[in-house]
Tab-separated table of C-alpha atoms in Angstrom:
chain	number	residue	atom	x	y	z
A	1	MET	CA	-45.207	102.221	157.470
A	2	ILE	CA	-44.106	102.827	161.086
A	3	ARG	CA	-40.481	102.269	160.099
A	4	GLU	CA	-40.754	104.893	157.364
A	5	LEU	CA	-42.449	107.332	159.738
A	6	LYS	CA	-39.636	106.915	162.264
A	7	THR	CA	-37.140	107.597	159.505
A	8	LEU	CA	-39.081	110.717	158.497
A	9	ILE	CA	-38.839	111.983	162.080
A	10	ALA	CA	-35.099	111.282	162.084
A	11	VAL	CA	-34.663	113.226	158.833
A	12	ALA	CA	-36.529	116.211	160.284
A	13	ARG	CA	-34.431	116.051	163.448
A	14	GLU	CA	-31.028	115.621	161.800
A	15	GLY	CA	-31.587	117.834	158.752
A	16	THR	CA	-30.241	115.554	156.005
A	17	PHE	CA	-30.737	111.983	154.765
A	18	ALA	CA	-27.079	111.191	155.477
A	19	ALA	CA	-27.192	112.467	159.070
A	20	ALA	CA	-30.497	110.692	159.713
A	21	GLY	CA	-29.061	107.459	158.361
A	22	ALA	CA	-26.016	107.759	160.607
A	23	ARG	CA	-28.274	108.248	163.624
A	24	ILE	CA	-30.574	105.261	162.959
A	25	GLY	CA	-28.067	102.900	161.338
A	26	LEU	CA	-29.053	103.151	157.665
A	27	THR	CA	-27.191	104.245	154.577
A	28	GLN	CA	-28.172	107.483	152.868
A	29	ALA	CA	-29.520	105.422	149.964
A	30	ALA	CA	-31.706	103.372	152.306
A	31	VAL	CA	-33.134	106.522	153.893
A	32	SER	CA	-33.852	107.971	150.440
A	33	ALA	CA	-35.566	104.744	149.370
A	34	GLN	CA	-37.750	104.739	152.504
A	35	MET	CA	-38.814	108.332	151.907
A	36	GLN	CA	-39.676	107.596	148.277
A	37	ARG	CA	-41.706	104.580	149.418
A	38	LEU	CA	-43.504	106.671	152.026
A	39	GLU	CA	-44.365	109.336	149.441
A	40	ALA	CA	-45.705	106.644	147.128
A	41	GLN	CA	-47.860	105.152	149.912
A	42	LEU	CA	-49.249	108.555	150.902
A	43	GLY	CA	-49.803	109.723	147.352
A	44	PHE	CA	-48.064	113.093	147.684
A	45	GLU	CA	-44.557	114.509	147.950
A	46	LEU	CA	-43.100	115.302	151.366
A	47	PHE	CA	-39.950	117.087	150.310
A	48	GLU	CA	-38.878	120.006	148.204
A	49	ARG	CA	-35.630	118.929	146.587
A	50	ARG	CA	-32.945	121.510	145.858
A	51	GLY	CA	-29.888	119.926	144.334
A	52	ARG	CA	-28.686	117.238	146.707
A	53	LYS	CA	-30.668	118.608	149.636
A	54	ALA	CA	-34.295	117.909	150.559
A	55	TYR	CA	-36.508	120.131	152.721
A	56	LEU	CA	-39.913	119.262	154.145
A	57	ASN	CA	-42.643	121.020	152.163
A	58	PRO	CA	-45.898	122.165	153.860
A	59	MET	CA	-47.470	118.706	153.419
A	60	GLY	CA	-44.288	117.193	154.811
A	61	GLN	CA	-44.451	119.417	157.880
A	62	GLN	CA	-48.065	118.432	158.506
A	63	THR	CA	-47.250	114.759	157.986
A	64	LEU	CA	-44.347	115.070	160.425
A	65	LEU	CA	-46.698	116.244	163.202
A	66	GLN	CA	-49.040	113.329	162.531
A	67	ALA	CA	-46.130	110.882	162.301
A	68	GLN	CA	-44.845	111.881	165.721
A	69	GLU	CA	-48.250	111.214	167.270
A	70	LEU	CA	-48.642	107.880	165.456
A	71	VAL	CA	-45.178	106.723	166.537
A	72	ARG	CA	-45.918	107.762	170.135
A	73	LEU	CA	-49.143	105.737	170.120
A	74	TYR	CA	-47.395	102.794	168.468
A	75	ASP	CA	-44.599	102.812	171.053
A	76	ASN	CA	-47.209	102.746	173.855
A	77	LEU	CA	-49.064	99.705	172.501
A	78	GLY	CA	-49.272	97.004	175.142
A	79	SER	CA	-47.506	99.097	177.770
A	80	ALA	CA	-50.298	101.303	179.084
A	81	SER	CA	-54.032	101.521	179.447
A	82	ALA	CA	-56.066	103.011	176.623
A	83	GLU	CA	-56.818	105.992	178.845
A	84	HIS	CA	-53.115	106.610	179.406
A	85	VAL	CA	-52.261	106.230	175.725
A	86	GLN	CA	-54.851	108.816	174.758
A	87	MET	CA	-53.656	111.320	177.365
A	88	ALA	CA	-52.473	114.445	175.599
A	89	ARG	CA	-48.976	115.737	176.235
A	90	VAL	CA	-47.578	119.162	175.484
A	91	ASN	CA	-43.828	119.462	174.996
A	92	ILE	CA	-42.462	122.919	175.726
A	93	GLY	CA	-38.926	124.239	175.655
A	94	ALA	CA	-37.896	127.162	177.845
A	95	ILE	CA	-34.800	129.156	178.624
A	96	ALA	CA	-33.806	129.224	182.288
A	97	SER	CA	-35.238	132.644	183.181
A	98	ILE	CA	-38.697	131.684	181.857
A	99	GLN	CA	-38.619	128.370	183.719
A	100	ARG	CA	-38.032	130.273	186.946
A	101	ALA	CA	-40.457	133.146	186.342
A	102	LEU	CA	-43.493	132.636	184.090
A	103	LEU	CA	-43.664	128.905	183.581
A	104	PRO	CA	-44.475	127.512	187.053
A	105	ASP	CA	-47.640	129.602	187.469
A	106	ALA	CA	-48.727	129.061	183.860
A	107	LEU	CA	-48.214	125.294	184.192
A	108	THR	CA	-50.181	125.233	187.441
A	109	ARG	CA	-53.132	126.957	185.774
A	110	PHE	CA	-52.852	124.673	182.749
A	111	HIS	CA	-52.973	121.440	184.766
A	112	ARG	CA	-55.895	122.690	186.845
A	113	GLN	CA	-57.841	123.397	183.655
A	114	SER	CA	-56.666	120.239	181.843
A	115	PRO	CA	-56.280	117.492	184.477
A	116	GLY	CA	-56.049	114.796	181.778
A	117	CYS	CA	-52.986	116.340	180.124
A	118	ARG	CA	-49.281	116.022	180.777
A	119	THR	CA	-46.481	118.463	180.098
A	120	ARG	CA	-42.792	117.988	179.498
A	121	VAL	CA	-40.433	120.955	179.859
A	122	LEU	CA	-37.102	120.858	178.020
A	123	PRO	CA	-34.364	123.307	179.049
A	124	GLY	CA	-31.908	124.676	176.547
A	125	LEU	CA	-30.426	127.601	174.679
A	126	SER	CA	-32.727	129.588	172.406
A	127	MET	CA	-31.182	128.290	169.166
A	128	GLU	CA	-31.475	124.669	170.281
A	129	LEU	CA	-35.111	125.113	171.281
A	130	LEU	CA	-35.962	126.948	168.068
A	131	ASN	CA	-34.560	124.017	166.082
A	132	LEU	CA	-36.660	121.568	168.116
A	133	VAL	CA	-39.833	123.519	167.305
A	134	ASP	CA	-38.832	123.656	163.648
A	135	ALA	CA	-38.241	119.888	163.620
A	136	GLY	CA	-41.614	119.249	165.269
A	137	GLU	CA	-40.068	117.646	168.360
A	138	ILE	CA	-41.635	120.162	170.737
A	139	ASP	CA	-44.852	122.179	170.442
A	140	ILE	CA	-43.794	125.551	171.850
A	141	ALA	CA	-40.600	127.230	173.006
A	142	ALA	CA	-40.104	130.280	175.221
A	143	ILE	CA	-36.881	131.792	173.918
A	144	ILE	CA	-34.958	134.979	173.174
A	145	ARG	CA	-36.039	136.360	169.819
A	146	PRO	CA	-33.454	135.336	167.195
A	147	PRO	CA	-31.551	137.996	165.234
A	148	PHE	CA	-32.939	136.632	161.945
A	149	GLU	CA	-36.312	136.044	160.300
A	150	LEU	CA	-38.193	132.951	161.418
A	151	GLN	CA	-39.149	130.287	158.921
A	152	SER	CA	-42.422	131.138	157.178
A	153	ASP	CA	-44.390	128.413	158.989
A	154	LEU	CA	-43.321	129.537	162.472
A	155	ARG	CA	-45.061	132.198	164.545
A	156	TRP	CA	-43.787	134.564	167.250
A	157	THR	CA	-45.648	135.957	170.267
A	158	SER	CA	-43.764	138.525	172.368
A	159	LEU	CA	-43.876	138.130	176.142
A	160	THR	CA	-41.488	140.749	177.501
A	161	ARG	CA	-38.673	143.175	176.680
A	162	GLU	CA	-35.868	142.954	179.219
A	163	PRO	CA	-33.467	145.930	179.453
A	164	TYR	CA	-29.749	145.269	179.808
A	165	ARG	CA	-27.991	146.702	182.855
A	166	LEU	CA	-24.356	146.963	183.867
A	167	LEU	CA	-24.032	144.773	186.953
A	168	VAL	CA	-21.222	145.691	189.352
A	169	PRO	CA	-20.186	144.541	192.838
A	170	GLU	CA	-21.985	146.470	195.584
A	171	ALA	CA	-18.675	147.560	197.082
A	172	LEU	CA	-17.441	149.101	193.808
A	173	ALA	CA	-17.725	152.883	193.904
A	174	GLY	CA	-19.058	155.024	191.060
A	175	ASN	CA	-22.073	155.167	188.754
A	176	ASP	CA	-20.483	156.053	185.405
A	177	TRP	CA	-21.220	152.889	183.446
A	178	ARG	CA	-18.720	153.745	180.693
A	179	GLU	CA	-15.857	154.231	183.121
A	180	LEU	CA	-16.722	151.122	185.125
A	181	LEU	CA	-17.058	148.970	182.001
A	182	ALA	CA	-13.729	150.190	180.612
A	183	SER	CA	-11.772	149.909	183.865
A	184	GLN	CA	-13.036	146.677	185.463
A	185	PRO	CA	-12.569	142.995	184.524
A	186	PHE	CA	-15.480	141.879	182.338
A	187	ILE	CA	-17.633	138.735	182.694
A	188	ARG	CA	-19.156	138.050	179.291
A	189	TYR	CA	-22.608	136.669	178.513
A	190	ASP	CA	-21.879	133.710	176.191
A	191	ARG	CA	-21.584	134.842	172.566
A	192	SER	CA	-23.124	131.593	171.279
A	193	SER	CA	-26.491	132.620	172.788
A	194	PHE	CA	-28.862	135.136	171.207
A	195	GLY	CA	-28.630	137.369	174.292
A	196	GLY	CA	-24.849	137.168	174.305
A	197	ARG	CA	-24.756	138.237	170.666
A	198	GLN	CA	-26.646	141.394	171.616
A	199	VAL	CA	-23.998	142.217	174.220
A	200	ASP	CA	-21.244	141.548	171.686
A	201	ARG	CA	-22.841	143.854	169.105
A	202	PHE	CA	-23.294	146.591	171.703
A	203	LEU	CA	-19.655	146.419	172.785
A	204	ARG	CA	-18.420	146.550	169.184
A	205	GLN	CA	-20.696	149.478	168.347
A	206	MET	CA	-19.454	151.377	171.412
A	207	HIS	CA	-15.796	150.492	170.590
A	208	PHE	CA	-14.987	149.135	174.045
A	209	THR	CA	-11.735	147.292	174.678
A	210	LEU	CA	-12.288	145.056	177.697
A	211	GLU	CA	-10.298	142.836	180.021
A	212	GLU	CA	-12.356	139.641	179.838
A	213	VAL	CA	-12.006	137.139	182.670
A	214	SER	CA	-14.824	134.661	182.008
A	215	GLU	CA	-17.572	133.826	179.508
A	216	LEU	CA	-20.656	131.791	180.405
A	217	ASP	CA	-24.349	131.464	179.559
A	218	GLU	CA	-26.076	130.977	182.928
A	219	LEU	CA	-27.274	134.379	184.120
A	220	GLU	CA	-27.501	133.406	187.786
A	221	ALA	CA	-23.876	132.285	187.683
A	222	ILE	CA	-22.855	135.599	186.087
A	223	VAL	CA	-24.689	137.527	188.822
A	224	LYS	CA	-22.961	135.468	191.506
A	225	LEU	CA	-19.527	136.045	189.963
A	226	VAL	CA	-20.176	139.793	189.947
A	227	GLY	CA	-21.315	139.592	193.569
A	228	ASN	CA	-18.096	137.739	194.424
A	229	GLY	CA	-16.152	140.716	193.081
A	230	LEU	CA	-14.693	138.985	190.014
A	231	GLY	CA	-15.762	141.742	187.621
A	232	VAL	CA	-18.679	143.526	185.973
A	233	ALA	CA	-21.199	142.215	183.416
A	234	LEU	CA	-23.898	143.314	180.988
A	235	VAL	CA	-26.993	141.224	181.688
A	236	PRO	CA	-30.740	141.514	181.005
A	237	GLU	CA	-32.988	142.517	183.876
A	238	THR	CA	-35.283	139.483	183.987
A	239	ALA	CA	-38.435	139.199	186.097
A	240	SER	CA	-36.425	137.541	188.874
A	241	GLY	CA	-33.490	139.886	188.230
A	242	ARG	CA	-35.534	142.888	189.298
A	243	ARG	CA	-34.743	141.740	192.819
A	244	TRP	CA	-30.949	141.807	192.564
A	245	PRO	CA	-29.009	140.240	195.438
A	246	SER	CA	-27.547	142.675	197.958
A	247	SER	CA	-24.020	141.859	196.747
A	248	VAL	CA	-24.518	143.638	193.380
A	249	ARG	CA	-25.732	146.943	191.935
A	250	ALA	CA	-27.464	147.391	188.574
A	251	ILE	CA	-26.546	150.571	186.694
A	252	ASP	CA	-28.833	151.986	183.988
A	253	LEU	CA	-27.302	152.512	180.543
A	254	VAL	CA	-29.730	155.447	180.068
A	255	GLU	CA	-30.017	156.424	176.367
A	256	HIS	CA	-27.800	153.487	175.339
A	257	THR	CA	-30.091	150.877	176.914
A	258	PHE	CA	-30.777	147.887	174.678
A	259	HIS	CA	-33.270	145.086	175.238
A	260	ARG	CA	-33.655	141.323	175.060
A	261	ASP	CA	-37.009	140.301	173.536
A	262	VAL	CA	-38.415	137.084	174.994
A	263	GLY	CA	-41.425	135.289	173.566
A	264	LEU	CA	-43.028	132.097	172.320
A	265	VAL	CA	-42.214	130.432	169.026
A	266	HIS	CA	-44.568	127.792	167.628
A	267	ARG	CA	-46.143	126.594	164.421
A	268	ALA	CA	-49.274	128.170	162.976
A	269	ARG	CA	-52.172	127.747	165.410
A	270	GLN	CA	-54.017	125.304	163.153
A	271	ASN	CA	-51.035	122.942	163.475
A	272	LEU	CA	-51.055	123.030	167.286
A	273	SER	CA	-53.105	120.708	169.452
A	274	GLU	CA	-55.811	122.248	171.595
A	275	PRO	CA	-53.801	121.658	174.812
A	276	ALA	CA	-50.749	123.330	173.252
A	277	ARG	CA	-52.841	126.343	172.239
A	278	LEU	CA	-54.234	126.570	175.774
A	279	LEU	CA	-50.783	126.451	177.370
A	280	ALA	CA	-49.478	129.126	175.001
A	281	ARG	CA	-52.428	131.371	175.884
A	282	LEU	CA	-51.885	130.865	179.613
A	283	ILE	CA	-48.182	131.746	179.326
A	284	VAL	CA	-49.106	134.971	177.506
A	285	GLU	CA	-51.699	135.766	180.181
A	286	GLN	CA	-49.173	135.056	182.936
A	287	ALA	CA	-46.693	137.453	181.341
A	288	ALA	CA	-49.360	140.172	181.374
A	289	MET	CA	-50.298	139.439	185.001
A	290	ASP	CA	-46.663	139.562	186.075
A	291	GLY	CA	-46.402	143.088	184.707
A	292	HIS	CA	-44.450	142.399	181.547
A	293	ASP	CA	-45.026	144.313	178.340
A	294	GLU	CA	-48.252	143.379	176.617
A	295	ALA	CA	-47.807	140.233	174.551
A	296	VAL	CA	-48.111	140.849	170.847
A	297	PRO	CA	-48.643	137.938	168.400
A	298	HIS	CA	-46.889	137.911	165.030
């Protein structure tokens, strides 16, 4: 059954039988046959089939979580002590600003309270991390809230609302954000990210025509480019960003201020391990201690 469980994990990761087969070296028909065999062995259906596509149903999602743990234990057979094999691990994804701000202190508290546990932190863009949570490959992700409804089996807990500011070089005179945005070269927050989409919507709503010089996702790099005098940028004021470098100035958009919502996405609490629930709680507590908006679960 281990082979079928590994194939199930591949299907969840890749999204279709054909893509899973291409990843693990099987034909689509072979993947389909393995999934039918697995369903027969378990005695219940794992997928909801819509035309040629198959989606994990609630039982399939639960089985996926168990399959990942079984495969992990199987892969560790003969290579570690029983104590090591049984050591719990929490996999968490996090965007860069959360890795720098909230996560180190929350992880420190977690490991002091759970010395027998391990953690693995995966960096990435919000969409990538959301997909990993949905596929069951990671337990929790700290991301920018997506501009669409989450899947019904996923939960959201808000950590902070970060206001966007117009960032300009310190040497640039003036405080009229409209004039500065319209007259200066613009460094764009990557439109493929959730935060970058917010900037793009704002600019379209305000009918700005800009002279773009660069587009990138890494906020620290954007701040440095502004400080180097390359142009101006619309960026969120993160926890670390509240202490802007001396080479830049942050200008308030006053009544036109918009925000980036950052929070945790995870499966329903009953589908999380106890260590994962503890880490999520500690991250929420850390956000409150660091002076962010009160975390609100959804």
